[in-house]
Amino acid sequence: MTQPGANAVAEQPTDYLHTGWTRRVAGYVAILILVNVMVDSVLASPTFVLPELSDAFDTDQFAWIGSSAMLAGAMWAPLLGKSADINGKRKVLMVTLLVACAGGLVCLVAPNLGVFVLGRVLQGAAVAALFLTVALIRDICAPKFAMVVTGIVTCGSAVFGIATPFILEFALDAFGWRVVFVISAAFAALATLFVRLVLPETRNTQPGRVDVKGALVLGGGLAGTLVYISLGQVFGWLGAVPLLVLVAGVAALTVWFLVLSRAREPVIDIRGISLSLGLGLLVVVLGTGAYQSMLQLFSLLIEVSPDDGLGYGIAAPAALGLLFGIPSIGIMLGGVLAGAFATRMGPARTLAAGVVTGAAATLIMFVVGAQDLPFAVVSSFMLSLTAGTLLTSGFNLASILAPPERQGTVSSMVMVMVAIGSVTMNFIGSAILGANRITIDGETVNSSTGVHTYIAIAGAVFLVATIPTAFLVRSMRGHVVTGVPVSHI
C-alpha cells in the first residue's frame, strides 16, 4: 500500500474553485442538500408505513425494508463512483436521480411484492447520490473550504427530519401509504431539474473505461453477502436459499478479488489504497455500524415502560419526539462542527472525536440510560453527533487523500463501508436480543441481559475503533489539508 508522506508537495487550488461563501455557492449547497433530502426520503420514509405495506402485499417479512435500499446502494456504488470520475459527476448524479425516481414510481404502482422489491433496488441508486454530492463539492470548492461545505451538505438534510414525521402523518391519513413513494419520486425529479439547471459541469475527469463486468460482479458479491447477513435471521441461517445467496456472494467477491481486480482499470483499485485511507475506511465501518445499532435499539426501548420491572424501558409521552427529533439537530451539528474543525486539525482528528463521543454515549446507556429517559436523551443526542461527525469526517478524509479526478471512486468506498457497518451491526444486535429473550406471563420479551449485552457490544466496537483511529491520527500527522493532494491512494 502506498503511504502518503507528510511532506508531500501540495498544489495551490485552481482559480475556478470557490474559497468562501457567495450567493452562487449558497445556491449550489441548497441544491445538494435537496438531493440528500431525497436520499433520506428513500431510506427512512418507508419505515413509517411498514404495517400498510405488509397488508398491501400480504407478507410479514418487511422488517428489512429500511435496509433494502442501503443494500442496493452498496451494489450500485462502485459502478456509479467509477462512472462519475470518467464521465462527469454531475452527469452521473442526474442519471442516479432519474433511476431513483423511476424506482419510486415502480413502488407506487407495484401490483405484487416482486415488482415492489425491484422498485426498491432501483431506488437504491439514491444512496449513490449522497457520495456524488460530496464528490461534486470538491469540483466546486477549494479543499479547505470544501471540508466545511461537506459537513453542511451531508448532514443539512437532517433538519428536515424534525418535521418529517408530522408531515408524513398528515399525508398518510389523507392519501395512504403510496404517498411516501410519490414524495420520494417528486423529490428525485425536482432535484434532477435543479442539478441540470444550476450546478456547473464537472471539470475534473480522467480518461478511461468503466469495467462494467467487474462492477457488476463486485456489486453482486457485496449485495449477496449483505443480504444473507440481513435476512438470515428471518429465513434461517442454514436454509437452502440463504446459503445459496451467501455462497454466490462470496464466490463473486472471490472472483473479483483474484481475477477482475487485477484488470488494467478495475472499478476499485484496492491494491492502491494507502495505509491512511485503509485505516479511515476501517474506522468508518466500525463507527457507523456501532451507532446505527444503537439508534435501532432506541426504537425498542420506547415501547417498554420502566414500571414493567424488566430492568430497561424508557416509554413516556414525549419519548418518541425527544429520541428521534432532537437527534436530527445533533446530526447536522456534528457534521458542521466536524467540517469546521477539520480545516484546523484535519479530518483524522475529527474522526477520532466522533469515535470517542460514541463510546461515551454507549457507556451512559449501559450504566443508566436504558431505563432513564433523560439520560437516554443525552446518549441519543451524543450518538447523533457521532453520526454526523463520522460521516462528514470519513468523506473529508477520503477527499484529501484522493486526487480530484478520483473523488467519485473513493467517495463510493466510504458509502460501501457505511452500508456494510450498518447491516452487519444491526444483525449482530438483533441476534443478541433474540438469543436472550425471556417469557413473562406468556409473553416473550427482551431480557435485561440481552439489552445490556447489546449496548456493551456496541460500546466494545467503538473501543475497537479507537485502535485504527490512533494509528490513523499518527499516519496523518503533518499531512497538508489545504491543497490538492498529489499522492496516490
GROMACS .gro file of C-alpha atoms in nm:
model
  489
    1MET     CA    1   0.000   0.000   0.000
    2THR     CA    2   0.122   0.346  -0.081
    3GLN     CA    3   0.151   0.576   0.215
    4PRO     CA    4   0.114   0.949   0.150
    5GLY     CA    5   0.410   1.123   0.300
    6ALA     CA    6   0.380   1.405   0.545
    7ASN     CA    7   0.598   1.621   0.326
    8ALA     CA    8   0.409   1.557   0.004
    9VAL     CA    9   0.402   1.862  -0.218
   10ALA     CA   10   0.058   2.022  -0.241
   11GLU     CA   11  -0.056   2.229  -0.537
   12GLN     CA   12  -0.249   2.551  -0.496
   13PRO     CA   13  -0.620   2.536  -0.576
   14THR     CA   14  -0.705   2.640  -0.930
   15ASP     CA   15  -0.871   2.976  -0.983
   16TYR     CA   16  -1.220   2.845  -1.055
   17LEU     CA   17  -1.258   2.685  -0.710
   18HIS     CA   18  -1.457   2.884  -0.454
   19THR     CA   19  -1.275   2.966  -0.132
   20GLY     CA   20  -1.562   3.123   0.063
   21TRP     CA   21  -1.935   3.184   0.077
   22THR     CA   22  -2.104   3.362  -0.210
   23ARG     CA   23  -2.462   3.369  -0.330
   24ARG     CA   24  -2.374   3.119  -0.601
   25VAL     CA   25  -2.212   2.876  -0.356
   26ALA     CA   26  -2.515   2.901  -0.126
   27GLY     CA   27  -2.735   2.805  -0.421
   28TYR     CA   28  -2.515   2.505  -0.500
   29VAL     CA   29  -2.528   2.392  -0.137
   30ALA     CA   30  -2.908   2.429  -0.122
   31ILE     CA   31  -2.947   2.203  -0.427
   32LEU     CA   32  -2.707   1.942  -0.292
   33ILE     CA   33  -2.897   1.941   0.039
   34LEU     CA   34  -3.219   1.889  -0.160
   35VAL     CA   35  -3.058   1.585  -0.321
   36ASN     CA   36  -2.979   1.442   0.022
   37VAL     CA   37  -3.332   1.513   0.145
   38MET     CA   38  -3.438   1.286  -0.140
   39VAL     CA   39  -3.192   1.022  -0.017
   40ASP     CA   40  -3.347   1.043   0.331
   41SER     CA   41  -3.697   1.005   0.181
   42VAL     CA   42  -3.585   0.684   0.009
   43LEU     CA   43  -3.409   0.532   0.310
   44ALA     CA   44  -3.626   0.637   0.604
   45SER     CA   45  -3.979   0.726   0.492
   46PRO     CA   46  -4.094   0.369   0.401
   47THR     CA   47  -4.032   0.260   0.761
   48PHE     CA   48  -4.329   0.478   0.863
   49VAL     CA   49  -4.568   0.259   0.659
   50LEU     CA   50  -4.446  -0.094   0.733
   51PRO     CA   51  -4.787  -0.219   0.859
   52GLU     CA   52  -4.962  -0.080   0.549
   53LEU     CA   53  -4.703  -0.237   0.319
   54SER     CA   54  -4.744  -0.568   0.498
   55ASP     CA   55  -5.120  -0.560   0.440
   56ALA     CA   56  -5.088  -0.444   0.080
   57PHE     CA   57  -4.857  -0.728  -0.023
   58ASP     CA   58  -4.981  -0.991   0.224
   59THR     CA   59  -4.645  -1.053   0.388
   60ASP     CA   60  -4.488  -1.015   0.731
   61GLN     CA   61  -4.128  -1.003   0.604
   62PHE     CA   62  -4.083  -0.627   0.598
   63ALA     CA   63  -3.850  -0.585   0.892
   64TRP     CA   64  -3.569  -0.539   0.639
   65ILE     CA   65  -3.742  -0.275   0.427
   66GLY     CA   66  -3.538   0.007   0.578
   67SER     CA   67  -3.210  -0.160   0.486
   68SER     CA   68  -3.309  -0.290   0.141
   69ALA     CA   69  -3.229   0.035  -0.039
   70MET     CA   70  -2.899   0.059   0.150
   71LEU     CA   71  -2.813  -0.294   0.036
   72ALA     CA   72  -2.891  -0.199  -0.324
   73GLY     CA   73  -2.687   0.118  -0.277
   74ALA     CA   74  -2.383  -0.090  -0.184
   75MET     CA   75  -2.430  -0.274  -0.513
   76TRP     CA   76  -2.468   0.047  -0.716
   77ALA     CA   77  -2.186   0.244  -0.551
   78PRO     CA   78  -1.870   0.103  -0.721
   79LEU     CA   79  -2.019   0.129  -1.071
   80LEU     CA   80  -2.152   0.482  -1.024
   81GLY     CA   81  -1.838   0.608  -0.849
   82LYS     CA   82  -1.607   0.497  -1.130
   83SER     CA   83  -1.851   0.622  -1.395
   84ALA     CA   84  -1.860   0.964  -1.229
   85ASP     CA   85  -1.482   1.000  -1.242
   86ILE     CA   86  -1.477   0.920  -1.614
   87ASN     CA   87  -1.799   1.073  -1.745
   88GLY     CA   88  -1.850   1.360  -1.502
   89LYS     CA   89  -2.004   1.371  -1.157
   90ARG     CA   90  -2.295   1.599  -1.244
   91LYS     CA   91  -2.399   1.382  -1.537
   92VAL     CA   92  -2.390   1.060  -1.335
   93LEU     CA   93  -2.571   1.228  -1.046
   94MET     CA   94  -2.854   1.319  -1.282
   95VAL     CA   95  -2.874   0.960  -1.408
   96THR     CA   96  -2.875   0.838  -1.048
   97LEU     CA   97  -3.163   1.070  -0.956
   98LEU     CA   98  -3.366   0.962  -1.258
   99VAL     CA   99  -3.315   0.594  -1.173
  100ALA     CA  100  -3.426   0.663  -0.815
  101CYS     CA  101  -3.730   0.849  -0.947
  102ALA     CA  102  -3.817   0.552  -1.167
  103GLY     CA  103  -3.779   0.324  -0.865
  104GLY     CA  104  -4.024   0.534  -0.666
  105LEU     CA  105  -4.278   0.512  -0.947
  106VAL     CA  106  -4.235   0.134  -0.970
  107CYS     CA  107  -4.300   0.104  -0.594
  108LEU     CA  108  -4.601   0.331  -0.634
  109VAL     CA  109  -4.775   0.110  -0.892
  110ALA     CA  110  -4.631  -0.229  -0.786
  111PRO     CA  111  -4.903  -0.498  -0.811
  112ASN     CA  112  -4.707  -0.754  -0.609
  113LEU     CA  113  -4.411  -0.794  -0.378
  114GLY     CA  114  -4.167  -0.893  -0.654
  115VAL     CA  115  -4.224  -0.573  -0.851
  116PHE     CA  116  -4.209  -0.369  -0.531
  117VAL     CA  117  -3.867  -0.514  -0.444
  118LEU     CA  118  -3.748  -0.428  -0.797
  119GLY     CA  119  -3.856  -0.071  -0.733
  120ARG     CA  120  -3.659  -0.061  -0.407
  121VAL     CA  121  -3.350  -0.188  -0.589
  122LEU     CA  122  -3.383   0.097  -0.837
  123GLN     CA  123  -3.438   0.341  -0.551
  124GLY     CA  124  -3.113   0.217  -0.400
  125ALA     CA  125  -2.932   0.423  -0.662
  126ALA     CA  126  -3.026   0.722  -0.445
  127VAL     CA  127  -2.767   0.608  -0.191
  128ALA     CA  128  -2.501   0.684  -0.452
  129ALA     CA  129  -2.638   1.037  -0.478
  130LEU     CA  130  -2.504   1.107  -0.128
  131PHE     CA  131  -2.141   1.038  -0.210
  132LEU     CA  132  -2.173   1.205  -0.550
  133THR     CA  133  -2.280   1.528  -0.381
  134VAL     CA  134  -1.962   1.509  -0.175
  135ALA     CA  135  -1.751   1.443  -0.484
  136LEU     CA  136  -1.912   1.740  -0.660
  137ILE     CA  137  -1.818   1.969  -0.372
  138ARG     CA  138  -1.452   1.906  -0.449
  139ASP     CA  139  -1.515   2.025  -0.807
  140ILE     CA  140  -1.674   2.346  -0.679
  141CYS     CA  141  -1.478   2.443  -0.366
  142ALA     CA  142  -1.114   2.467  -0.270
  143PRO     CA  143  -1.008   2.176  -0.043
  144LYS     CA  144  -1.006   2.365   0.289
  145PHE     CA  145  -1.342   2.531   0.225
  146ALA     CA  146  -1.478   2.203   0.087
  147MET     CA  147  -1.445   2.042   0.431
  148VAL     CA  148  -1.688   2.293   0.580
  149VAL     CA  149  -1.931   2.260   0.290
  150THR     CA  150  -1.917   1.879   0.310
  151GLY     CA  151  -2.038   1.889   0.671
  152ILE     CA  152  -2.331   2.110   0.578
  153VAL     CA  153  -2.431   1.910   0.269
  154THR     CA  154  -2.404   1.562   0.421
  155CYS     CA  155  -2.591   1.649   0.739
  156GLY     CA  156  -2.802   1.951   0.647
  157SER     CA  157  -3.090   1.732   0.536
  158ALA     CA  158  -3.124   1.610   0.897
  159VAL     CA  159  -3.306   1.933   0.983
  160PHE     CA  160  -3.596   1.816   0.767
  161GLY     CA  161  -3.607   1.502   0.980
  162ILE     CA  162  -3.755   1.706   1.265
  163ALA     CA  163  -4.071   1.787   1.070
  164THR     CA  164  -4.088   1.474   0.853
  165PRO     CA  165  -4.286   1.253   1.098
  166PHE     CA  166  -4.552   1.522   1.143
  167ILE     CA  167  -4.585   1.594   0.769
  168LEU     CA  168  -4.599   1.225   0.682
  169GLU     CA  169  -4.859   1.156   0.948
  170PHE     CA  170  -5.093   1.411   0.789
  171ALA     CA  171  -5.019   1.293   0.435
  172LEU     CA  172  -5.066   0.925   0.522
  173ASP     CA  173  -5.404   0.993   0.680
  174ALA     CA  174  -5.513   1.182   0.370
  175PHE     CA  175  -5.365   0.973   0.086
  176GLY     CA  176  -5.245   0.636   0.221
  177TRP     CA  177  -4.909   0.460   0.208
  178ARG     CA  178  -4.843   0.527  -0.161
  179VAL     CA  179  -4.786   0.896  -0.089
  180VAL     CA  180  -4.443   0.802   0.053
  181PHE     CA  181  -4.327   0.698  -0.293
  182VAL     CA  182  -4.497   0.992  -0.461
  183ILE     CA  183  -4.292   1.222  -0.237
  184SER     CA  184  -3.960   1.043  -0.299
  185ALA     CA  185  -4.018   1.033  -0.678
  186ALA     CA  186  -4.115   1.402  -0.679
  187PHE     CA  187  -3.804   1.496  -0.480
  188ALA     CA  188  -3.586   1.299  -0.724
  189ALA     CA  189  -3.744   1.466  -1.030
  190LEU     CA  190  -3.715   1.814  -0.875
  191ALA     CA  191  -3.354   1.755  -0.771
  192THR     CA  192  -3.269   1.636  -1.124
  193LEU     CA  193  -3.407   1.957  -1.271
  194PHE     CA  194  -3.215   2.183  -1.034
  195VAL     CA  195  -2.891   1.987  -1.077
  196ARG     CA  196  -2.923   2.025  -1.453
  197LEU     CA  197  -3.005   2.396  -1.446
  198VAL     CA  198  -2.778   2.525  -1.172
  199LEU     CA  199  -2.480   2.305  -1.090
  200PRO     CA  200  -2.169   2.355  -1.306
  201GLU     CA  201  -2.026   2.093  -1.534
  202THR     CA  202  -1.760   1.866  -1.387
  203ARG     CA  203  -1.408   1.986  -1.466
  204ASN     CA  204  -1.211   1.700  -1.310
  205THR     CA  205  -1.243   1.380  -1.508
  206GLN     CA  206  -1.000   1.110  -1.609
  207PRO     CA  207  -0.980   0.917  -1.935
  208GLY     CA  208  -1.056   0.550  -1.917
  209ARG     CA  209  -1.331   0.295  -1.932
  210VAL     CA  210  -1.580   0.160  -1.684
  211ASP     CA  211  -1.526  -0.206  -1.604
  212VAL     CA  212  -1.897  -0.291  -1.610
  213LYS     CA  213  -1.840  -0.663  -1.565
  214GLY     CA  214  -1.613  -0.604  -1.266
  215ALA     CA  215  -1.859  -0.356  -1.114
  216LEU     CA  216  -2.150  -0.597  -1.151
  217VAL     CA  217  -1.953  -0.886  -1.000
  218LEU     CA  218  -1.827  -0.674  -0.711
  219GLY     CA  219  -2.169  -0.519  -0.650
  220GLY     CA  220  -2.340  -0.856  -0.671
  221GLY     CA  221  -2.092  -1.005  -0.427
  222LEU     CA  222  -2.143  -0.725  -0.178
  223ALA     CA  223  -2.520  -0.742  -0.214
  224GLY     CA  224  -2.532  -1.121  -0.179
  225THR     CA  225  -2.321  -1.124   0.135
  226LEU     CA  226  -2.511  -0.836   0.297
  227VAL     CA  227  -2.849  -0.986   0.205
  228TYR     CA  228  -2.752  -1.307   0.384
  229ILE     CA  229  -2.644  -1.109   0.691
  230SER     CA  230  -2.964  -0.904   0.680
  231LEU     CA  231  -3.216  -1.180   0.611
  232GLY     CA  232  -3.055  -1.492   0.756
  233GLN     CA  233  -3.216  -1.440   1.094
  234VAL     CA  234  -3.559  -1.414   0.931
  235PHE     CA  235  -3.538  -1.706   0.689
  236GLY     CA  236  -3.289  -1.928   0.876
  237TRP     CA  237  -2.911  -1.922   0.865
  238LEU     CA  238  -2.889  -2.278   0.735
  239GLY     CA  239  -3.181  -2.256   0.494
  240ALA     CA  240  -3.117  -2.354   0.133
  241VAL     CA  241  -3.197  -2.014  -0.016
  242PRO     CA  242  -2.995  -1.802   0.234
  243LEU     CA  243  -2.695  -2.031   0.200
  244LEU     CA  244  -2.721  -2.018  -0.178
  245VAL     CA  245  -2.723  -1.637  -0.164
  246LEU     CA  246  -2.421  -1.638   0.069
  247VAL     CA  247  -2.223  -1.883  -0.146
  248ALA     CA  248  -2.300  -1.682  -0.459
  249GLY     CA  249  -2.197  -1.357  -0.287
  250VAL     CA  250  -1.870  -1.497  -0.150
  251ALA     CA  251  -1.791  -1.660  -0.486
  252ALA     CA  252  -1.848  -1.331  -0.668
  253LEU     CA  253  -1.623  -1.142  -0.426
  254THR     CA  254  -1.354  -1.409  -0.461
  255VAL     CA  255  -1.364  -1.397  -0.840
  256TRP     CA  256  -1.349  -1.019  -0.835
  257PHE     CA  257  -1.055  -1.009  -0.593
  258LEU     CA  258  -0.850  -1.282  -0.761
  259VAL     CA  259  -0.927  -1.201  -1.124
  260LEU     CA  260  -1.120  -0.886  -1.202
  261SER     CA  261  -0.946  -0.654  -0.952
  262ARG     CA  262  -0.625  -0.720  -1.146
  263ALA     CA  263  -0.769  -0.575  -1.465
  264ARG     CA  264  -0.600  -0.275  -1.622
  265GLU     CA  265  -0.866  -0.036  -1.492
  266PRO     CA  266  -1.055  -0.208  -1.207
  267VAL     CA  267  -1.364  -0.041  -1.073
  268ILE     CA  268  -1.181  -0.007  -0.739
  269ASP     CA  269  -0.804  -0.038  -0.720
  270ILE     CA  270  -0.781  -0.195  -0.375
  271ARG     CA  271  -0.408  -0.260  -0.410
  272GLY     CA  272  -0.351   0.112  -0.447
  273ILE     CA  273  -0.530   0.205  -0.124
  274SER     CA  274  -0.295   0.390   0.109
  275LEU     CA  275  -0.245   0.300   0.472
  276SER     CA  276  -0.422   0.618   0.583
  277LEU     CA  277  -0.727   0.560   0.363
  278GLY     CA  278  -0.746   0.196   0.466
  279LEU     CA  279  -0.741   0.290   0.835
  280GLY     CA  280  -1.004   0.557   0.774
  281LEU     CA  281  -1.237   0.311   0.599
  282LEU     CA  282  -1.194   0.066   0.888
  283VAL     CA  283  -1.289   0.335   1.139
  284VAL     CA  284  -1.595   0.428   0.931
  285VAL     CA  285  -1.722   0.069   0.906
  286LEU     CA  286  -1.681   0.012   1.281
  287GLY     CA  287  -1.808   0.350   1.399
  288THR     CA  288  -2.111   0.377   1.171
  289GLY     CA  289  -2.208   0.019   1.246
  290ALA     CA  290  -2.194   0.081   1.621
  291TYR     CA  291  -2.402   0.399   1.620
  292GLN     CA  292  -2.657   0.257   1.376
  293SER     CA  293  -2.714  -0.042   1.601
  294MET     CA  294  -2.763   0.190   1.900
  295LEU     CA  295  -3.016   0.403   1.714
  296GLN     CA  296  -3.206   0.084   1.630
  297LEU     CA  297  -3.218  -0.005   2.000
  298PHE     CA  298  -3.391   0.321   2.096
  299SER     CA  299  -3.700   0.224   1.893
  300LEU     CA  300  -3.729  -0.091   2.106
  301LEU     CA  301  -3.673   0.081   2.441
  302ILE     CA  302  -3.950   0.338   2.393
  303GLU     CA  303  -4.203   0.055   2.364
  304VAL     CA  304  -4.133  -0.064   2.720
  305SER     CA  305  -4.220   0.117   3.042
  306PRO     CA  306  -3.963   0.123   3.324
  307ASP     CA  307  -4.255   0.033   3.554
  308ASP     CA  308  -4.266  -0.315   3.398
  309GLY     CA  309  -3.963  -0.408   3.607
  310LEU     CA  310  -3.765  -0.562   3.321
  311GLY     CA  311  -3.450  -0.364   3.400
  312TYR     CA  312  -3.489  -0.143   3.095
  313GLY     CA  313  -3.753   0.069   2.923
  314ILE     CA  314  -3.795   0.444   2.867
  315ALA     CA  315  -4.156   0.470   2.747
  316ALA     CA  316  -4.304   0.815   2.814
  317PRO     CA  317  -4.541   1.054   2.636
  318ALA     CA  318  -4.256   1.263   2.494
  319ALA     CA  319  -4.005   0.981   2.437
  320LEU     CA  320  -4.056   0.949   2.060
  321GLY     CA  321  -4.003   1.318   1.989
  322LEU     CA  322  -3.712   1.353   2.230
  323LEU     CA  323  -3.524   1.050   2.098
  324PHE     CA  324  -3.590   1.093   1.726
  325GLY     CA  325  -3.648   1.467   1.687
  326ILE     CA  326  -3.361   1.622   1.882
  327PRO     CA  327  -3.102   1.385   1.725
  328SER     CA  328  -3.180   1.534   1.384
  329ILE     CA  329  -3.032   1.857   1.516
  330GLY     CA  330  -2.735   1.666   1.657
  331ILE     CA  331  -2.656   1.505   1.322
  332MET     CA  332  -2.640   1.841   1.149
  333LEU     CA  333  -2.443   1.997   1.435
  334GLY     CA  334  -2.194   1.710   1.431
  335GLY     CA  335  -2.144   1.740   1.056
  336VAL     CA  336  -2.100   2.116   1.059
  337LEU     CA  337  -1.859   2.110   1.353
  338ALA     CA  338  -1.659   1.823   1.201
  339GLY     CA  339  -1.624   2.016   0.877
  340ALA     CA  340  -1.523   2.339   1.052
  341PHE     CA  341  -1.269   2.180   1.288
  342ALA     CA  342  -1.122   1.965   1.010
  343THR     CA  343  -0.986   2.279   0.847
  344ARG     CA  344  -0.771   2.337   1.156
  345MET     CA  345  -0.686   1.992   1.287
  346GLY     CA  346  -0.757   1.762   0.993
  347PRO     CA  347  -1.036   1.505   0.941
  348ALA     CA  348  -0.844   1.226   1.115
  349ARG     CA  349  -0.874   1.402   1.449
  350THR     CA  350  -1.241   1.488   1.399
  351LEU     CA  351  -1.299   1.123   1.311
  352ALA     CA  352  -1.133   1.033   1.640
  353ALA     CA  353  -1.358   1.279   1.825
  354GLY     CA  354  -1.663   1.106   1.677
  355VAL     CA  355  -1.546   0.764   1.792
  356VAL     CA  356  -1.478   0.888   2.146
  357THR     CA  357  -1.818   1.060   2.163
  358GLY     CA  358  -1.992   0.742   2.050
  359ALA     CA  359  -1.808   0.535   2.311
  360ALA     CA  360  -1.908   0.779   2.586
  361ALA     CA  361  -2.272   0.772   2.470
  362THR     CA  362  -2.288   0.392   2.488
  363LEU     CA  363  -2.133   0.400   2.836
  364ILE     CA  364  -2.410   0.633   2.954
  365MET     CA  365  -2.672   0.399   2.806
  366PHE     CA  366  -2.514   0.093   2.966
  367VAL     CA  367  -2.499   0.245   3.314
  368VAL     CA  368  -2.828   0.436   3.341
  369GLY     CA  369  -2.977   0.528   3.004
  370ALA     CA  370  -3.157   0.201   2.930
  371GLN     CA  371  -3.421   0.280   3.193
  372ASP     CA  372  -3.390   0.654   3.246
  373LEU     CA  373  -3.533   0.878   2.973
  374PRO     CA  374  -3.329   1.196   3.046
  375PHE     CA  375  -3.002   1.005   3.027
  376ALA     CA  376  -3.126   0.820   2.718
  377VAL     CA  377  -3.194   1.157   2.550
  378VAL     CA  378  -2.840   1.270   2.634
  379SER     CA  379  -2.700   0.947   2.491
  380SER     CA  380  -2.917   0.975   2.179
  381PHE     CA  381  -2.801   1.331   2.118
  382MET     CA  382  -2.435   1.230   2.160
  383LEU     CA  383  -2.484   0.942   1.917
  384SER     CA  384  -2.638   1.179   1.664
  385LEU     CA  385  -2.330   1.399   1.699
  386THR     CA  386  -2.125   1.087   1.637
  387ALA     CA  387  -2.328   1.006   1.325
  388GLY     CA  388  -2.276   1.349   1.172
  389THR     CA  389  -1.910   1.361   1.270
  390LEU     CA  390  -1.817   1.017   1.135
  391LEU     CA  391  -1.997   1.061   0.803
  392THR     CA  392  -1.853   1.406   0.735
  393SER     CA  393  -1.503   1.314   0.857
  394GLY     CA  394  -1.499   0.995   0.652
  395PHE     CA  395  -1.579   1.183   0.333
  396ASN     CA  396  -1.337   1.464   0.418
  397LEU     CA  397  -1.056   1.218   0.483
  398ALA     CA  398  -1.119   1.049   0.150
  399SER     CA  399  -1.129   1.384  -0.028
  400ILE     CA  400  -0.782   1.493   0.085
  401LEU     CA  401  -0.628   1.153   0.012
  402ALA     CA  402  -0.767   1.128  -0.341
  403PRO     CA  403  -0.683   1.349  -0.638
  404PRO     CA  404  -0.978   1.549  -0.777
  405GLU     CA  405  -1.026   1.316  -1.073
  406ARG     CA  406  -1.081   1.016  -0.841
  407GLN     CA  407  -1.321   1.168  -0.590
  408GLY     CA  408  -1.617   0.963  -0.714
  409THR     CA  409  -1.442   0.628  -0.679
  410VAL     CA  410  -1.301   0.696  -0.333
  411SER     CA  411  -1.623   0.851  -0.200
  412SER     CA  412  -1.812   0.541  -0.316
  413MET     CA  413  -1.581   0.330  -0.099
  414VAL     CA  414  -1.685   0.531   0.207
  415MET     CA  415  -2.051   0.469   0.124
  416VAL     CA  416  -1.991   0.094   0.088
  417MET     CA  417  -1.830   0.092   0.435
  418VAL     CA  418  -2.134   0.270   0.579
  419ALA     CA  419  -2.364   0.006   0.429
  420ILE     CA  420  -2.154  -0.287   0.550
  421GLY     CA  421  -2.123  -0.148   0.902
  422SER     CA  422  -2.494  -0.066   0.931
  423VAL     CA  423  -2.626  -0.401   0.811
  424THR     CA  424  -2.371  -0.613   0.998
  425MET     CA  425  -2.409  -0.445   1.338
  426ASN     CA  426  -2.788  -0.435   1.312
  427PHE     CA  427  -2.781  -0.811   1.257
  428ILE     CA  428  -2.546  -0.869   1.549
  429GLY     CA  429  -2.768  -0.662   1.777
  430SER     CA  430  -3.085  -0.843   1.668
  431ALA     CA  431  -2.917  -1.181   1.716
  432ILE     CA  432  -2.809  -1.087   2.070
  433LEU     CA  433  -3.162  -0.980   2.164
  434GLY     CA  434  -3.312  -1.292   2.007
  435ALA     CA  435  -3.076  -1.524   2.195
  436ASN     CA  436  -3.164  -1.370   2.533
  437ARG     CA  437  -3.543  -1.333   2.512
  438ILE     CA  438  -3.749  -1.447   2.811
  439THR     CA  439  -4.116  -1.532   2.867
  440ILE     CA  440  -4.317  -1.343   3.128
  441ASP     CA  441  -4.688  -1.417   3.180
  442GLY     CA  442  -4.699  -1.598   2.848
  443GLU     CA  443  -4.542  -1.309   2.653
  444THR     CA  444  -4.193  -1.326   2.504
  445VAL     CA  445  -3.991  -1.010   2.568
  446ASN     CA  446  -3.632  -0.892   2.550
  447SER     CA  447  -3.438  -0.954   2.870
  448SER     CA  448  -3.230  -0.701   3.057
  449THR     CA  449  -2.929  -0.923   2.990
  450GLY     CA  450  -2.995  -0.907   2.617
  451VAL     CA  451  -3.042  -0.528   2.614
  452HIS     CA  452  -2.731  -0.455   2.819
  453THR     CA  453  -2.523  -0.707   2.623
  454TYR     CA  454  -2.642  -0.534   2.306
  455ILE     CA  455  -2.521  -0.198   2.442
  456ALA     CA  456  -2.194  -0.349   2.564
  457ILE     CA  457  -2.118  -0.494   2.219
  458ALA     CA  458  -2.178  -0.156   2.053
  459GLY     CA  459  -1.951   0.007   2.310
  460ALA     CA  460  -1.685  -0.258   2.252
  461VAL     CA  461  -1.694  -0.188   1.877
  462PHE     CA  462  -1.641   0.183   1.946
  463LEU     CA  463  -1.346   0.093   2.168
  464VAL     CA  464  -1.200  -0.134   1.899
  465ALA     CA  465  -1.239   0.153   1.652
  466THR     CA  466  -1.009   0.367   1.869
  467ILE     CA  467  -0.715   0.141   1.773
  468PRO     CA  468  -0.712   0.212   1.398
  469THR     CA  469  -0.812   0.570   1.483
  470ALA     CA  470  -0.493   0.617   1.685
  471PHE     CA  471  -0.278   0.481   1.400
  472LEU     CA  472  -0.469   0.699   1.153
  473VAL     CA  473  -0.407   1.018   1.351
  474ARG     CA  474  -0.039   0.928   1.371
  475SER     CA  475  -0.011   0.849   0.999
  476MET     CA  476  -0.179   1.177   0.905
  477ARG     CA  477   0.037   1.392   1.131
  478GLY     CA  478   0.174   1.680   0.926
  479HIS     CA  479  -0.035   1.595   0.621
  480VAL     CA  480  -0.129   1.902   0.418
  481VAL     CA  481  -0.506   1.951   0.409
  482THR     CA  482  -0.531   2.287   0.238
  483GLY     CA  483  -0.405   2.194  -0.103
  484VAL     CA  484  -0.481   1.943  -0.372
  485PRO     CA  485  -0.312   1.612  -0.283
  486VAL     CA  486  -0.078   1.455  -0.532
  487SER     CA  487  -0.013   1.125  -0.356
  488HIS     CA  488  -0.160   0.803  -0.486
  489ILE     CA  489  -0.423   0.611  -0.292
   0.00000   0.00000   0.00000
